[in-house]
Amino acid sequence: MLTQIEGSKAVAEAVGLCRPEVVCAYPISPQTHIIEAVGAMVKAGRLGSCQFINVESEFAAMSVSIGASAMGARAYTATASQGLLFMAEAVYNAAGLGLPIVMTVANRAIGAPINIWNDHSDAMSVRDSGWIQLFAETNQEAADLHILAFRLAEELSVPVMVCVDGFVLTHAVERVDLPEQDQVDRFLPPFEPRQVLDPDEPVTIGAMVGPEAFTEVRYLAHALQLQALARIPSLATEFAAAFGRRSGGLVRPYRMEDAETVVLALGSVLGTVKDAVDSLREAGHRLGVLGVTTFRPFPAAAIADALSSARRVVVIEKAFSIGGHGILGADVALALGRSGRDGPRVHDVVAGLGGRPITEASLRRMLAEASEGRLPDFTFLDLDRGLVERELRRMDATRRSGPSAENLLRDLGVASTRIG
Amino acid sequence: MGHEPVKFYQVGSFAVGNRLLDRDERTVQSDSGRSNSLTSGHRACQGCGEALGARYALDAAMRAAAGRLVAANATGCLEVFSTPYPETSWQIPWLHSLFGNAPAVATGMAAALKAKGRTDVRVVAQAGDGGTVDIGFGALSGMFERNDDVLFICYDNEAYMNTGVQRSGATPPAARTATTEAIGDEPGNVFGQGKNVPMLAVAHEIPYVATASVAELHDLERKVERAMGLRGARYIHILVPCPLGWQAASCDTVRLARLAAETGLFPLFEAEHGRVVDVRPIRKRVPVEDYLRPQGRYKHLFGEHGRPDLVAAIQEIADGNIERFGLLAEAVEAGAR
Ligand SMILES: Cc1ncc(C[n+]2csc(CCOP(=O)(O)OP(=O)(O)O)c2C)c(N)n1
Ligand code: SF4
Ligand SMILES: [Mg+2]
């Protein structure tokens, strides 16, 4: 059914259609509208005997999901940013135990400085936890990925995180085609757990494992992710057949034919990137786009294949490894390096941190530089160099130069205009 | 001299010998058909009070639940010594997740059961004092506040034993731990700190709170049974001496647990919905010195450079408990009349 709907509500509706049995979450912007909407559905009796539990922290939210999932219930939670970090220990635990929990992460920056706006630092912080990580490009996909996520999670007994850009998607009202209940029921069978706490067949779950088997346990988690790598494309095909549109999959190429420069990115920025590429193509630049839907497991082969005839790749990243490099870019470079082919050069462009808009104009400027071979390997889009230099000079000159974030705001005149 | 009713005592203790009781008054432990939830072969130290307490409590819970029980367990000695996989001592469905989340995991289990409309299976969660009063306290308080259908059992050995005997929020004053060494002006753990989680549980006004001891099997089992007869959040805090951490003889576990109660240092009480409803009387009051002396963790209080002032301060704490809870048998009997 086509509706004009807020991204969060669309996600909530999709989750509701998946018939969750236990939903437990703790509020944090920009995830709040999702859990409020699911909570309302439960309260209105739309989700049968589903239990909606208000807890005291994200750590508890994930822990409740762990208990519920181990008891054989379909469990869902959602969080963002500080909340994801607050639950991090349990995030790893859910994956280690192989519990097929589905969680929405309404991507948001991590403080300090505290910032409620969108970037991908939160999802990247648990990149290595053993969760499958899917990134939504649109609100339609945000909704669809949840249906795929439950199916994938439960088939493999691996938790799945659906990453939805905070505010950009969660708070945007768009047209979304919400599936019918019977369509979802046909696509997503009832949860049949691989392991369950059952008095009729008592098992011990969560035993200590020493050096004798820890490597093998971890390898198995990796093997399941590799199975997911094979399963995700076929599930996307099944999904297309069942719902009449493409959602999910590993990567999504756009105007890649004869592209010399390929822009690679995760999530909602792909829309703007495509607009920029369209207009640059009109101006004669040979550009294409590769959207990455599945970030973990990392589709190295699919990416290396898609980029095989490109001359350069520009990776747009809404997070980076401070003191290191881009995170997605490093994975892409490794995938290309290991493909054994003479691959394209990888440029990392950090953009959109803490909600800074990634404008088409900035993208066009940066991509023109790339086409002309003038783009450095690692850059920050729209970085205010003057502002940074000024603070660096201040720190050099004065030992007690004070808190940097506040200094920058003062230099910008933001704080003074607010207070003054 | 008035008539003295017959009492059956085992030598040196007040435990009632099972063989002298009617069959239905005997303990779960004396029943050869008991579930042995935590069965033999685990790797606890000899004389481990926690192993004893866990088996006592869970076997009683299993009987009360007709064998339909699932357990969430926090990280700690109990978890580590019971599951050196591929061996496991658990004969019940059992899940270990993390150190600080057992109450929330149990909430999830209870929620799953509710979603599935199953009322036959009951949920217990268990943790050491560290997993309960410190790192798990936020989750515990949340579980209490929501009145989730979980029986939470704390096995209190008064320190982080699994990591090598460090201080917890339940470590008593003057006790030596690896992070409160017996040195300086105030040797051992300082006075005036620590929290009384049983009373904090009472303050949550949950259906049932009790303290229990591995020295009082009948009492412990009765309390577990009572807790299992209720729904909602329930809490039992069991004192479980740890020979290793307390530097005490393995054979003294039960004796020390008894002395903790008889001195007044560990009051045994029950509370319902925010009110203390019953206390277990002290029959033979003992000075705290009798309890402290056999424990190496207090040895700096005695001997040539001993600290009688600190022993007196501990005595004051015990006296305070006795007064606060009305623990003397006379007081209890007077109250009963
Ligand atoms: C988050 C976290 N912090 C610290 C630890 C290390 N740790 C494991 S068990 C334990 C102490 C357990 O103490 P307690 O709960 O009293 O149980 P006991 O071993 O005394 O029975 C600690 C500190 C951990 N596993 N996880
Ligand atoms: S250290 Fe203490 S609690 Fe741990 S197994 Fe030994 S006696 Fe039991
Ligand atoms: Mg302890």
mmCIF file with all atom_site columns, C-alpha atoms in Angstrom, chain A residues 104-283:
data_model
loop_
_atom_site.group_PDB
_atom_site.id
_atom_site.type_symbol
_atom_site.label_atom_id
_atom_site.label_alt_id
_atom_site.label_comp_id
_atom_site.label_asym_id
_atom_site.label_entity_id
_atom_site.label_seq_id
_atom_site.pdbx_PDB_ins_code
_atom_site.Cartn_x
_atom_site.Cartn_y
_atom_site.Cartn_z
_atom_site.occupancy
_atom_site.B_iso_or_equiv
_atom_site.pdbx_formal_charge
_atom_site.auth_seq_id
_atom_site.auth_comp_id
_atom_site.auth_asym_id
_atom_site.auth_atom_id
_atom_site.pdbx_PDB_model_num
ATOM 1   C CA . THR A 1 104 ? 17.550 -0.592  13.925  1.00 0.00 ? 104 THR A CA 1
ATOM 2   C CA . VAL A 1 105 ? 20.369 1.890   14.348  1.00 0.00 ? 105 VAL A CA 1
ATOM 3   C CA . ALA A 1 106 ? 19.164 5.390   13.526  1.00 0.00 ? 106 ALA A CA 1
ATOM 4   C CA . ASN A 1 107 ? 22.669 6.527   12.694  1.00 0.00 ? 107 ASN A CA 1
ATOM 5   C CA . ARG A 1 108 ? 23.927 9.472   14.692  1.00 0.00 ? 108 ARG A CA 1
ATOM 6   C CA . ALA A 1 109 ? 27.293 10.959  15.607  1.00 0.00 ? 109 ALA A CA 1
ATOM 7   C CA . ILE A 1 110 ? 29.035 10.014  18.848  1.00 0.00 ? 110 ILE A CA 1
ATOM 8   C CA . GLY A 1 111 ? 30.094 12.601  21.444  1.00 0.00 ? 111 GLY A CA 1
ATOM 9   C CA . ALA A 1 112 ? 31.955 14.389  22.782  1.00 0.00 ? 112 ALA A CA 1
ATOM 10  C CA . PRO A 1 113 ? 31.084 16.953  21.625  1.00 0.00 ? 113 PRO A CA 1
ATOM 11  C CA . ILE A 1 114 ? 27.525 15.735  22.004  1.00 0.00 ? 114 ILE A CA 1
ATOM 12  C CA . ASN A 1 115 ? 25.730 15.934  18.684  1.00 0.00 ? 115 ASN A CA 1
ATOM 13  C CA . ILE A 1 116 ? 22.388 14.433  17.763  1.00 0.00 ? 116 ILE A CA 1
ATOM 14  C CA . TRP A 1 117 ? 22.814 14.619  13.995  1.00 0.00 ? 117 TRP A CA 1
ATOM 15  C CA . ASN A 1 118 ? 23.609 11.990  11.447  1.00 0.00 ? 118 ASN A CA 1
ATOM 16  C CA . ASP A 1 119 ? 26.840 10.246  10.641  1.00 0.00 ? 119 ASP A CA 1
ATOM 17  C CA . HIS A 1 120 ? 28.003 6.636   10.742  1.00 0.00 ? 120 HIS A CA 1
ATOM 18  C CA . SER A 1 121 ? 30.390 6.614   13.715  1.00 0.00 ? 121 SER A CA 1
ATOM 19  C CA . ASP A 1 122 ? 27.920 4.617   15.790  1.00 0.00 ? 122 ASP A CA 1
ATOM 20  C CA . ALA A 1 123 ? 27.516 1.727   13.364  1.00 0.00 ? 123 ALA A CA 1
ATOM 21  C CA . MET A 1 124 ? 31.238 1.676   12.639  1.00 0.00 ? 124 MET A CA 1
ATOM 22  C CA . SER A 1 125 ? 32.034 1.397   16.342  1.00 0.00 ? 125 SER A CA 1
ATOM 23  C CA . VAL A 1 126 ? 30.475 -2.074  16.428  1.00 0.00 ? 126 VAL A CA 1
ATOM 24  C CA . ARG A 1 127 ? 31.566 -3.053  12.931  1.00 0.00 ? 127 ARG A CA 1
ATOM 25  C CA . ASP A 1 128 ? 33.571 -5.992  14.274  1.00 0.00 ? 128 ASP A CA 1
ATOM 26  C CA . SER A 1 129 ? 30.971 -7.304  16.709  1.00 0.00 ? 129 SER A CA 1
ATOM 27  C CA . GLY A 1 130 ? 29.667 -10.115 14.514  1.00 0.00 ? 130 GLY A CA 1
ATOM 28  C CA . TRP A 1 131 ? 26.390 -8.443  13.552  1.00 0.00 ? 131 TRP A CA 1
ATOM 29  C CA . ILE A 1 132 ? 25.316 -8.288  9.932   1.00 0.00 ? 132 ILE A CA 1
ATOM 30  C CA . GLN A 1 133 ? 25.080 -4.604  9.018   1.00 0.00 ? 133 GLN A CA 1
ATOM 31  C CA . LEU A 1 134 ? 22.744 -3.391  6.281   1.00 0.00 ? 134 LEU A CA 1
ATOM 32  C CA . PHE A 1 135 ? 22.478 0.264   5.225   1.00 0.00 ? 135 PHE A CA 1
ATOM 33  C CA . ALA A 1 136 ? 19.273 1.772   3.859   1.00 0.00 ? 136 ALA A CA 1
ATOM 34  C CA . GLU A 1 137 ? 19.420 4.245   0.993   1.00 0.00 ? 137 GLU A CA 1
ATOM 35  C CA . THR A 1 138 ? 15.781 5.336   1.110   1.00 0.00 ? 138 THR A CA 1
ATOM 36  C CA . ASN A 1 139 ? 12.848 5.029   3.457   1.00 0.00 ? 139 ASN A CA 1
ATOM 37  C CA . GLN A 1 140 ? 11.379 2.357   1.209   1.00 0.00 ? 140 GLN A CA 1
ATOM 38  C CA . GLU A 1 141 ? 14.535 0.370   1.648   1.00 0.00 ? 141 GLU A CA 1
ATOM 39  C CA . ALA A 1 142 ? 14.653 1.130   5.375   1.00 0.00 ? 142 ALA A CA 1
ATOM 40  C CA . ALA A 1 143 ? 11.255 -0.540  5.722   1.00 0.00 ? 143 ALA A CA 1
ATOM 41  C CA . ASP A 1 144 ? 12.066 -3.438  3.402   1.00 0.00 ? 144 ASP A CA 1
ATOM 42  C CA . LEU A 1 145 ? 15.432 -4.197  4.967   1.00 0.00 ? 145 LEU A CA 1
ATOM 43  C CA . HIS A 1 146 ? 13.746 -5.003  8.270   1.00 0.00 ? 146 HIS A CA 1
ATOM 44  C CA . ILE A 1 147 ? 11.679 -7.740  6.672   1.00 0.00 ? 147 ILE A CA 1
ATOM 45  C CA . LEU A 1 148 ? 14.802 -9.091  5.000   1.00 0.00 ? 148 LEU A CA 1
ATOM 46  C CA . ALA A 1 149 ? 16.710 -8.716  8.261   1.00 0.00 ? 149 ALA A CA 1
ATOM 47  C CA . PHE A 1 150 ? 14.405 -10.959 10.289  1.00 0.00 ? 150 PHE A CA 1
ATOM 48  C CA . ARG A 1 151 ? 14.454 -13.585 7.543   1.00 0.00 ? 151 ARG A CA 1
ATOM 49  C CA . LEU A 1 152 ? 18.242 -13.521 7.246   1.00 0.00 ? 152 LEU A CA 1
ATOM 50  C CA . ALA A 1 153 ? 18.878 -13.356 10.988  1.00 0.00 ? 153 ALA A CA 1
ATOM 51  C CA . GLU A 1 154 ? 16.655 -16.309 11.768  1.00 0.00 ? 154 GLU A CA 1
ATOM 52  C CA . GLU A 1 155 ? 17.847 -18.451 8.872   1.00 0.00 ? 155 GLU A CA 1
ATOM 53  C CA . LEU A 1 156 ? 21.467 -18.120 9.959   1.00 0.00 ? 156 LEU A CA 1
ATOM 54  C CA . SER A 1 157 ? 21.002 -17.437 13.689  1.00 0.00 ? 157 SER A CA 1
ATOM 55  C CA . VAL A 1 158 ? 23.018 -14.232 13.435  1.00 0.00 ? 158 VAL A CA 1
ATOM 56  C CA . PRO A 1 159 ? 21.829 -10.800 14.623  1.00 0.00 ? 159 PRO A CA 1
ATOM 57  C CA . VAL A 1 160 ? 21.189 -8.133  12.000  1.00 0.00 ? 160 VAL A CA 1
ATOM 58  C CA . MET A 1 161 ? 21.534 -4.381  12.358  1.00 0.00 ? 161 MET A CA 1
ATOM 59  C CA . VAL A 1 162 ? 19.606 -2.188  9.950   1.00 0.00 ? 162 VAL A CA 1
ATOM 60  C CA . CYS A 1 163 ? 21.310 1.182   9.677   1.00 0.00 ? 163 CYS A CA 1
ATOM 61  C CA . VAL A 1 164 ? 19.010 4.055   8.814   1.00 0.00 ? 164 VAL A CA 1
ATOM 62  C CA . ASP A 1 165 ? 20.431 7.568   8.596   1.00 0.00 ? 165 ASP A CA 1
ATOM 63  C CA . GLY A 1 166 ? 19.162 9.605   11.526  1.00 0.00 ? 166 GLY A CA 1
ATOM 64  C CA . PHE A 1 167 ? 16.870 12.514  10.650  1.00 0.00 ? 167 PHE A CA 1
ATOM 65  C CA . VAL A 1 168 ? 17.779 12.336  6.946   1.00 0.00 ? 168 VAL A CA 1
ATOM 66  C CA . LEU A 1 169 ? 15.687 9.187   6.692   1.00 0.00 ? 169 LEU A CA 1
ATOM 67  C CA . THR A 1 170 ? 14.086 8.656   10.094  1.00 0.00 ? 170 THR A CA 1
ATOM 68  C CA . HIS A 1 171 ? 12.371 12.041  10.117  1.00 0.00 ? 171 HIS A CA 1
ATOM 69  C CA . ALA A 1 172 ? 11.736 12.485  6.405   1.00 0.00 ? 172 ALA A CA 1
ATOM 70  C CA . VAL A 1 173 ? 8.226  11.997  5.080   1.00 0.00 ? 173 VAL A CA 1
ATOM 71  C CA . GLU A 1 174 ? 8.346  10.103  1.809   1.00 0.00 ? 174 GLU A CA 1
ATOM 72  C CA . ARG A 1 175 ? 6.224  7.826   -0.261  1.00 0.00 ? 175 ARG A CA 1
ATOM 73  C CA . VAL A 1 176 ? 6.634  4.259   0.920   1.00 0.00 ? 176 VAL A CA 1
ATOM 74  C CA . ASP A 1 177 ? 4.993  1.119   -0.351  1.00 0.00 ? 177 ASP A CA 1
ATOM 75  C CA . LEU A 1 178 ? 4.113  -0.831  2.785   1.00 0.00 ? 178 LEU A CA 1
ATOM 76  C CA . PRO A 1 179 ? 3.609  -4.532  2.168   1.00 0.00 ? 179 PRO A CA 1
ATOM 77  C CA . GLU A 1 180 ? 0.516  -6.454  3.161   1.00 0.00 ? 180 GLU A CA 1
ATOM 78  C CA . GLN A 1 181 ? 0.546  -8.757  6.174   1.00 0.00 ? 181 GLN A CA 1
ATOM 79  C CA . ASP A 1 182 ? -0.005 -11.909 4.116   1.00 0.00 ? 182 ASP A CA 1
ATOM 80  C CA . GLN A 1 183 ? 2.877  -10.988 1.802   1.00 0.00 ? 183 GLN A CA 1
ATOM 81  C CA . VAL A 1 184 ? 5.186  -10.673 4.793   1.00 0.00 ? 184 VAL A CA 1
ATOM 82  C CA . ASP A 1 185 ? 3.832  -13.849 6.368   1.00 0.00 ? 185 ASP A CA 1
ATOM 83  C CA . ARG A 1 186 ? 4.637  -15.747 3.185   1.00 0.00 ? 186 ARG A CA 1
ATOM 84  C CA . PHE A 1 187 ? 8.153  -14.325 3.070   1.00 0.00 ? 187 PHE A CA 1
ATOM 85  C CA . LEU A 1 188 ? 8.964  -14.614 6.781   1.00 0.00 ? 188 LEU A CA 1
ATOM 86  C CA . PRO A 1 189 ? 8.071  -17.960 8.383   1.00 0.00 ? 189 PRO A CA 1
ATOM 87  C CA . PRO A 1 190 ? 7.621  -18.213 12.169  1.00 0.00 ? 190 PRO A CA 1
ATOM 88  C CA . PHE A 1 191 ? 10.868 -18.151 14.149  1.00 0.00 ? 191 PHE A CA 1
ATOM 89  C CA . GLU A 1 192 ? 12.327 -21.592 14.611  1.00 0.00 ? 192 GLU A CA 1
ATOM 90  C CA . PRO A 1 193 ? 15.306 -21.126 16.912  1.00 0.00 ? 193 PRO A CA 1
ATOM 91  C CA . ARG A 1 194 ? 18.513 -23.057 16.474  1.00 0.00 ? 194 ARG A CA 1
ATOM 92  C CA . GLN A 1 195 ? 19.018 -23.034 20.245  1.00 0.00 ? 195 GLN A CA 1
ATOM 93  C CA . VAL A 1 196 ? 16.411 -22.445 22.904  1.00 0.00 ? 196 VAL A CA 1
ATOM 94  C CA . LEU A 1 197 ? 16.012 -22.590 26.673  1.00 0.00 ? 197 LEU A CA 1
ATOM 95  C CA . ASP A 1 198 ? 13.518 -25.370 27.132  1.00 0.00 ? 198 ASP A CA 1
ATOM 96  C CA . PRO A 1 199 ? 12.825 -27.333 30.338  1.00 0.00 ? 199 PRO A CA 1
ATOM 97  C CA . ASP A 1 200 ? 12.031 -30.381 28.208  1.00 0.00 ? 200 ASP A CA 1
ATOM 98  C CA . GLU A 1 201 ? 15.519 -30.351 26.715  1.00 0.00 ? 201 GLU A CA 1
ATOM 99  C CA . PRO A 1 202 ? 17.765 -28.386 29.062  1.00 0.00 ? 202 PRO A CA 1
ATOM 100 C CA . VAL A 1 203 ? 20.875 -26.875 27.478  1.00 0.00 ? 203 VAL A CA 1
ATOM 101 C CA . THR A 1 204 ? 23.664 -24.678 28.776  1.00 0.00 ? 204 THR A CA 1
ATOM 102 C CA . ILE A 1 205 ? 24.168 -21.531 26.695  1.00 0.00 ? 205 ILE A CA 1
ATOM 103 C CA . GLY A 1 206 ? 27.030 -19.107 27.203  1.00 0.00 ? 206 GLY A CA 1
ATOM 104 C CA . ALA A 1 207 ? 29.690 -21.381 28.659  1.00 0.00 ? 207 ALA A CA 1
ATOM 105 C CA . MET A 1 208 ? 33.259 -20.285 29.032  1.00 0.00 ? 208 MET A CA 1
ATOM 106 C CA . VAL A 1 209 ? 35.465 -21.212 26.077  1.00 0.00 ? 209 VAL A CA 1
ATOM 107 C CA . GLY A 1 210 ? 39.247 -21.205 26.390  1.00 0.00 ? 210 GLY A CA 1
ATOM 108 C CA . PRO A 1 211 ? 42.052 -21.249 23.851  1.00 0.00 ? 211 PRO A CA 1
ATOM 109 C CA . GLU A 1 212 ? 41.176 -24.800 22.852  1.00 0.00 ? 212 GLU A CA 1
ATOM 110 C CA . ALA A 1 213 ? 38.115 -23.750 20.859  1.00 0.00 ? 213 ALA A CA 1
ATOM 111 C CA . PHE A 1 214 ? 37.807 -19.955 20.862  1.00 0.00 ? 214 PHE A CA 1
ATOM 112 C CA . THR A 1 215 ? 39.374 -19.557 17.429  1.00 0.00 ? 215 THR A CA 1
ATOM 113 C CA . GLU A 1 216 ? 36.984 -22.116 16.025  1.00 0.00 ? 216 GLU A CA 1
ATOM 114 C CA . VAL A 1 217 ? 33.969 -20.434 17.632  1.00 0.00 ? 217 VAL A CA 1
ATOM 115 C CA . ARG A 1 218 ? 35.028 -17.130 16.089  1.00 0.00 ? 218 ARG A CA 1
ATOM 116 C CA . TYR A 1 219 ? 35.745 -18.774 12.754  1.00 0.00 ? 219 TYR A CA 1
ATOM 117 C CA . LEU A 1 220 ? 32.229 -20.204 12.778  1.00 0.00 ? 220 LEU A CA 1
ATOM 118 C CA . ALA A 1 221 ? 30.837 -16.699 13.254  1.00 0.00 ? 221 ALA A CA 1
ATOM 119 C CA . HIS A 1 222 ? 32.902 -15.652 10.262  1.00 0.00 ? 222 HIS A CA 1
ATOM 120 C CA . ALA A 1 223 ? 31.720 -18.681 8.273   1.00 0.00 ? 223 ALA A CA 1
ATOM 121 C CA . LEU A 1 224 ? 28.102 -17.705 8.969   1.00 0.00 ? 224 LEU A CA 1
ATOM 122 C CA . GLN A 1 225 ? 28.807 -14.205 7.706   1.00 0.00 ? 225 GLN A CA 1
ATOM 123 C CA . LEU A 1 226 ? 30.269 -15.734 4.563   1.00 0.00 ? 226 LEU A CA 1
ATOM 124 C CA . GLN A 1 227 ? 27.096 -17.780 4.203   1.00 0.00 ? 227 GLN A CA 1
ATOM 125 C CA . ALA A 1 228 ? 25.193 -14.534 4.545   1.00 0.00 ? 228 ALA A CA 1
ATOM 126 C CA . LEU A 1 229 ? 27.299 -13.106 1.736   1.00 0.00 ? 229 LEU A CA 1
ATOM 127 C CA . ALA A 1 230 ? 26.020 -15.872 -0.504  1.00 0.00 ? 230 ALA A CA 1
ATOM 128 C CA . ARG A 1 231 ? 22.471 -15.742 0.834   1.00 0.00 ? 231 ARG A CA 1
ATOM 129 C CA . ILE A 1 232 ? 21.842 -11.992 0.691   1.00 0.00 ? 232 ILE A CA 1
ATOM 130 C CA . PRO A 1 233 ? 21.687 -11.741 -3.124  1.00 0.00 ? 233 PRO A CA 1
ATOM 131 C CA . SER A 1 234 ? 19.326 -14.704 -3.445  1.00 0.00 ? 234 SER A CA 1
ATOM 132 C CA . LEU A 1 235 ? 17.138 -13.324 -0.663  1.00 0.00 ? 235 LEU A CA 1
ATOM 133 C CA . ALA A 1 236 ? 16.996 -10.009 -2.511  1.00 0.00 ? 236 ALA A CA 1
ATOM 134 C CA . THR A 1 237 ? 15.804 -11.873 -5.601  1.00 0.00 ? 237 THR A CA 1
ATOM 135 C CA . GLU A 1 238 ? 13.186 -13.704 -3.554  1.00 0.00 ? 238 GLU A CA 1
ATOM 136 C CA . PHE A 1 239 ? 12.162 -10.398 -2.037  1.00 0.00 ? 239 PHE A CA 1
ATOM 137 C CA . ALA A 1 240 ? 11.776 -8.823  -5.460  1.00 0.00 ? 240 ALA A CA 1
ATOM 138 C CA . ALA A 1 241 ? 9.594  -11.715 -6.581  1.00 0.00 ? 241 ALA A CA 1
ATOM 139 C CA . ALA A 1 242 ? 7.453  -11.514 -3.442  1.00 0.00 ? 242 ALA A CA 1
ATOM 140 C CA . PHE A 1 243 ? 7.100  -7.742  -3.171  1.00 0.00 ? 243 PHE A CA 1
ATOM 141 C CA . GLY A 1 244 ? 7.631  -6.524  -6.707  1.00 0.00 ? 244 GLY A CA 1
ATOM 142 C CA . ARG A 1 245 ? 10.617 -4.270  -6.039  1.00 0.00 ? 245 ARG A CA 1
ATOM 143 C CA . ARG A 1 246 ? 14.319 -4.577  -5.414  1.00 0.00 ? 246 ARG A CA 1
ATOM 144 C CA . SER A 1 247 ? 15.589 -3.995  -1.900  1.00 0.00 ? 247 SER A CA 1
ATOM 145 C CA . GLY A 1 248 ? 18.628 -5.330  -0.110  1.00 0.00 ? 248 GLY A CA 1
ATOM 146 C CA . GLY A 1 249 ? 21.406 -7.198  -1.870  1.00 0.00 ? 249 GLY A CA 1
ATOM 147 C CA . LEU A 1 250 ? 25.108 -6.619  -1.478  1.00 0.00 ? 250 LEU A CA 1
ATOM 148 C CA . VAL A 1 251 ? 25.914 -3.632  -3.689  1.00 0.00 ? 251 VAL A CA 1
ATOM 149 C CA . ARG A 1 252 ? 23.935 -1.503  -6.073  1.00 0.00 ? 252 ARG A CA 1
ATOM 150 C CA . PRO A 1 253 ? 25.583 -0.093  -9.228  1.00 0.00 ? 253 PRO A CA 1
ATOM 151 C CA . TYR A 1 254 ? 24.291 3.091   -10.856 1.00 0.00 ? 254 TYR A CA 1
ATOM 152 C CA . ARG A 1 255 ? 25.473 4.346   -14.276 1.00 0.00 ? 255 ARG A CA 1
ATOM 153 C CA . MET A 1 256 ? 28.571 2.251   -13.977 1.00 0.00 ? 256 MET A CA 1
ATOM 154 C CA . GLU A 1 257 ? 28.881 1.560   -17.705 1.00 0.00 ? 257 GLU A CA 1
ATOM 155 C CA . ASP A 1 258 ? 32.169 3.077   -18.983 1.00 0.00 ? 258 ASP A CA 1
ATOM 156 C CA . ALA A 1 259 ? 32.660 4.934   -15.658 1.00 0.00 ? 259 ALA A CA 1
ATOM 157 C CA . GLU A 1 260 ? 36.228 6.088   -15.038 1.00 0.00 ? 260 GLU A CA 1
ATOM 158 C CA . THR A 1 261 ? 35.451 7.437   -11.582 1.00 0.00 ? 261 THR A CA 1
ATOM 159 C CA . VAL A 1 262 ? 33.131 5.528   -9.273  1.00 0.00 ? 262 VAL A CA 1
ATOM 160 C CA . VAL A 1 263 ? 31.685 7.029   -6.123  1.00 0.00 ? 263 VAL A CA 1
ATOM 161 C CA . LEU A 1 264 ? 31.125 4.472   -3.411  1.00 0.00 ? 264 LEU A CA 1
ATOM 162 C CA . ALA A 1 265 ? 29.033 5.171   -0.323  1.00 0.00 ? 265 ALA A CA 1
ATOM 163 C CA . LEU A 1 266 ? 26.664 3.804   2.320   1.00 0.00 ? 266 LEU A CA 1
ATOM 164 C CA . GLY A 1 267 ? 23.150 4.980   3.086   1.00 0.00 ? 267 GLY A CA 1
ATOM 165 C CA . SER A 1 268 ? 21.081 7.984   2.224   1.00 0.00 ? 268 SER A CA 1
ATOM 166 C CA . VAL A 1 269 ? 23.893 10.126  0.786   1.00 0.00 ? 269 VAL A CA 1
ATOM 167 C CA . LEU A 1 270 ? 23.635 7.979   -2.324  1.00 0.00 ? 270 LEU A CA 1
ATOM 168 C CA . GLY A 1 271 ? 20.630 10.026  -3.441  1.00 0.00 ? 271 GLY A CA 1
ATOM 169 C CA . THR A 1 272 ? 22.621 13.250  -3.549  1.00 0.00 ? 272 THR A CA 1
ATOM 170 C CA . VAL A 1 273 ? 25.592 11.438  -5.033  1.00 0.00 ? 273 VAL A CA 1
ATOM 171 C CA . LYS A 1 274 ? 23.431 10.176  -7.899  1.00 0.00 ? 274 LYS A CA 1
ATOM 172 C CA . ASP A 1 275 ? 22.129 13.682  -8.568  1.00 0.00 ? 275 ASP A CA 1
ATOM 173 C CA . ALA A 1 276 ? 25.689 15.020  -8.672  1.00 0.00 ? 276 ALA A CA 1
ATOM 174 C CA . VAL A 1 277 ? 26.789 12.201  -10.958 1.00 0.00 ? 277 VAL A CA 1
ATOM 175 C CA . ASP A 1 278 ? 23.834 12.782  -13.278 1.00 0.00 ? 278 ASP A CA 1
ATOM 176 C CA . SER A 1 279 ? 24.732 16.421  -13.771 1.00 0.00 ? 279 SER A CA 1
ATOM 177 C CA . LEU A 1 280 ? 28.448 15.715  -14.133 1.00 0.00 ? 280 LEU A CA 1
ATOM 178 C CA . ARG A 1 281 ? 27.696 13.052  -16.728 1.00 0.00 ? 281 ARG A CA 1
ATOM 179 C CA . GLU A 1 282 ? 25.784 15.670  -18.686 1.00 0.00 ? 282 GLU A CA 1
ATOM 180 C CA . ALA A 1 283 ? 28.947 17.771  -18.572 1.00 0.00 ? 283 ALA A CA 1
#
